[in-house]
Amino acid sequence: MRRQSIKRDNPPTIPPALESGATTLGDPHVLNDVLTRPVPQDVARDERATEAPAPAAWTAPVLSGSGDAVVDLREAIRAKLTFALGRTPETARPRDWFAATALTLRERIVAAALASERGVPNKRVYYLSLEFLIGRLMSDALNNLGLTETTRSALRELGIDLDAVQEAEPDAALGNGGLGRLAACFMESMASIGIPAMGYGIRYDHGLFRQSFEDGWQREAPETWLAEGNPWEFARPEATYTIGFGGSVTLSSPEEGVIRRHWQPAETVRAVAHDVPVVGWRGRHVNGLRLWKAEAGEPVDLARFNGGDHVGAVAARMRAEAISRVLYPSDSSAEGQELRLRQEYFFTAASIQDLVARHVAERGDVRSLPDHAAIQLNDTHPAIAVPELMRVLLDVHGLSWEDAWHVTTHTLHYTNHTLLPEALETWPVELMERLLPRHMQIIYLINWMHLEEQAKHGRQDAAYLASISLIDESHGRRVRMGHLAFHGARRVNGVSALHTDLMRSTVFSDLHALDPDKIVNKTNGITFRRWFHNANPGLTRLAVETVGAGVLDDPELLRGLEARAEDPAFVARYAAVRRERKEALAALIAERTGIDVDPAALFDVQVKRIHEYKRQLLNVVETVALYQAIKAEPHRDWTPRVKIFAGKAAPSYVQAKLIIKLACDVAKAVNDDPEVADRLKVVFLPNYSVSLAESIIPAADLSEQISTAGMEASGTGNMKFALNGALTVGTLDGANIEIRDHVGAENIFIFGLEADGVRARQAEPDYAARAIQASPRLAAALDMIAAGRFSPEEPGRFRPLTDDLRRRDQYLLTADFDDYWRVQRAIDAAWRDPRGWWAKAIRNTARMAWFSSDRAMREYAEEIWRVRLG
Ligand code: 26W
């Protein structure tokens, strides 16, 4: 079936600006994709009809490039299905079609890479991260190559629905939350704006666990994204490095008057590269994400096997492979287990070897590394890069200490993502000495020189030296990875203005005083391609039609929407897009939880990792108070709300799991209470993921960003919601502050203590008990929970939560409760004024351009990496 058969009653309207952006990758018209993509639910499934009608929701016709492009793609996909996968169209499952399509797109990406090849770049960025929370890759690839509609047509001609194919892609959940998702956004932005870059991480067999609920309790199951292979990746067995652990350090015989040290590891593991291409917007640039898989040197110990010990024969292999087996599921608390340190060293050492080898091959002299490579350490997880790079320079390349230190401290940069004490990594000296003896020697020497330098300047008081030392001696001797990364880096950055200020004034204050220019701020960002164009094609299309297609390249043009914030025709269309997304989410909620929600109600959303500092409990307690208020006055004109939660708790985080259970138990009581009816519904969606976020965020009216001030380093979900037009209810924490500055204080709902107020309050004795006493509403809600109203079969179930609030309340829930209640009622009132509400929502969308990760990456490129855009 040829493309000509598709209806073309309206002439395509391709803005010339888009055509001029054409690449050699095919028909330039396909770059117009985002304009013409139907919203997912409008797409007819499995349509074989020759006369495919244009989906109802859009006015422009299908624009899929020339018929030839469709035919070429169709035949390429068919060939992949047959010859690469060995399936026939008749027997192929959606997963097979996904693989065939991905393999086909991968070829186009390689073609784009070759087309954009500009020889050896002058400088590359290496982004080292233990986590990359990528999600699905197909919509990124399709949209950035401008091939969505061509592919949709090609598959349709094969009787296949593109949406079903996309649904068959498993999420690559190689990360826990914000830090990992940020790394993924940054990779996409670097490819889009042309920063030559490579990401380095671990190819975990099992990403973040799958969450289900059993009677409201979180259950974890292994995640199996690689069960059927990964069609995006290229295995590169030729790029394999040997990584050592343990053993001892020997001295060489003095040659030319220098004594060299040699590390003789007791154990070695092989790191095998697997590359995932990252294609940027319009296919102009392609970068690589290199993920290391751990393998044993020898797959089997033949002598043991032949001796009959069949299990023991593969023990070493199991031990080696364990390194890349699973992602650690803890977020914001350091677990301190040996396997974690092995993971950190494994991927850091492989990456350093790889990039040094590339540099030497290209430039000859390792001393020029800082001119041609900028390494970014994503938090302290790769901080072992400091002594590892020193070791390679000293022991392998024979540099002097001074030269090696110069190269190291001019190549490395470090991003801090949290100041929570329990999340600051430290490793016992004893463990480091056993696992990485040479690195420990180097750390001692770095520290000795660092402290000696201070002594020379007369700063010898013990408390001061203890505070800047790389070794914490207050409870056993432990290496402070944050101090190590700080000291070894040329620049250190925080991820929002407030967070960076707090870095300077708290955890790193003494180190900051030694080098006041070292700490810089780089407020986080999000990639608009995924979180706006792909997640919300309806709103994107409305923006394009209103301010022009240039908005796809320059989000600053969103500003043009401001003028329409009170234009009834525009507001109606904006509201219609939201309504359509809410209906889709309501259907998903019904399917996954059995709960019916009314799409006309206010969708109030808190989705993120479950952590006490993020204060999901504040939201749940407010829900209970609202429930009580509705019960007390059932006939009042309540604003109908749906409270939507999603998020995973670390499997070992008992308190967080109990908060989930409370949310689920409150949901049951509220949803089953006929007196409440549609005025309040509570939903906990299981298994939060990047893909689920893409469905939830465009459907949100209200975005909950309610962490205790000073504790959320930045947040990035807050940006995704505001861009999509949800209004924020939030504290002055992290990037919420900058969001308020951009969208305007009248378009955001701020409440609660500020960071300094939090500190002052924490110093007051019995602050929680007094706050509860002063708030009858809070006291009543807590009493209801503590009395077992939501857990009649086990009345004391939630006492650990309520007791903690009464006695300690580290996260100041009690201090902020009344103000939170007040602002929520102001939100109820605002919702009852639709014109006012939509004007605020539109102004949010219009003013969020600055939060693009393209902006963040440009700042890093100019002010940290000093790298030119390609
Ligand atoms: C060692 C255990 C551990 C694991 C992960 C400690 C700390 C982490 C991360 C630093 C936690 C994290 O994801 N931090 C988040 O980073 C985001 C991106 O900068 C910020 O937006 C979030 O505010 C911050 O919590």
CSV table of C-alpha atoms in Angstrom, one decimal, residues 387 401 427-434 436-452 469-473 477-479 484 487:
chain,number,residue,atom,x,y,z
A,387,PRO,CA,42.9,9.0,43.1
A,401,TRP,CA,53.2,14.3,41.5
A,427,TRP,CA,33.8,4.9,53.1
A,428,PRO,CA,35.7,3.1,56.0
A,429,VAL,CA,39.4,3.5,55.6
A,430,GLU,CA,39.8,-0.1,56.4
A,431,LEU,CA,37.6,-1.1,53.5
A,432,MET,CA,39.3,1.2,51.1
A,433,GLU,CA,42.7,-0.1,52.1
A,434,ARG,CA,41.6,-3.7,51.5
A,436,LEU,CA,41.9,-0.2,46.7
A,437,PRO,CA,45.2,-0.1,48.5
A,438,ARG,CA,47.0,2.1,46.0
A,439,HIS,CA,44.2,4.6,46.0
A,440,MET,CA,44.2,4.9,49.7
A,441,GLN,CA,48.0,5.7,49.6
A,442,ILE,CA,47.2,8.4,47.1
A,443,ILE,CA,44.4,9.8,49.2
A,444,TYR,CA,46.6,9.9,52.3
A,445,LEU,CA,49.2,11.8,50.3
A,446,ILE,CA,46.7,14.3,48.8
A,447,ASN,CA,45.3,14.9,52.3
A,448,TRP,CA,48.8,15.3,53.8
A,449,MET,CA,49.7,18.0,51.3
A,450,HIS,CA,46.3,19.6,51.7
A,451,LEU,CA,46.7,19.9,55.5
A,452,GLU,CA,50.3,20.8,55.3
A,469,SER,CA,40.4,16.8,56.2
A,470,LEU,CA,39.5,14.2,53.6
A,471,ILE,CA,39.4,11.7,56.5
A,472,ASP,CA,36.6,11.9,59.1
A,473,GLU,CA,37.9,10.6,62.4
A,477,ARG,CA,38.1,6.6,60.2
A,478,ARG,CA,36.2,7.2,57.0
A,479,VAL,CA,37.1,8.8,53.7
A,484,LEU,CA,37.8,14.3,48.0
A,487,HIS,CA,39.5,19.0,46.5
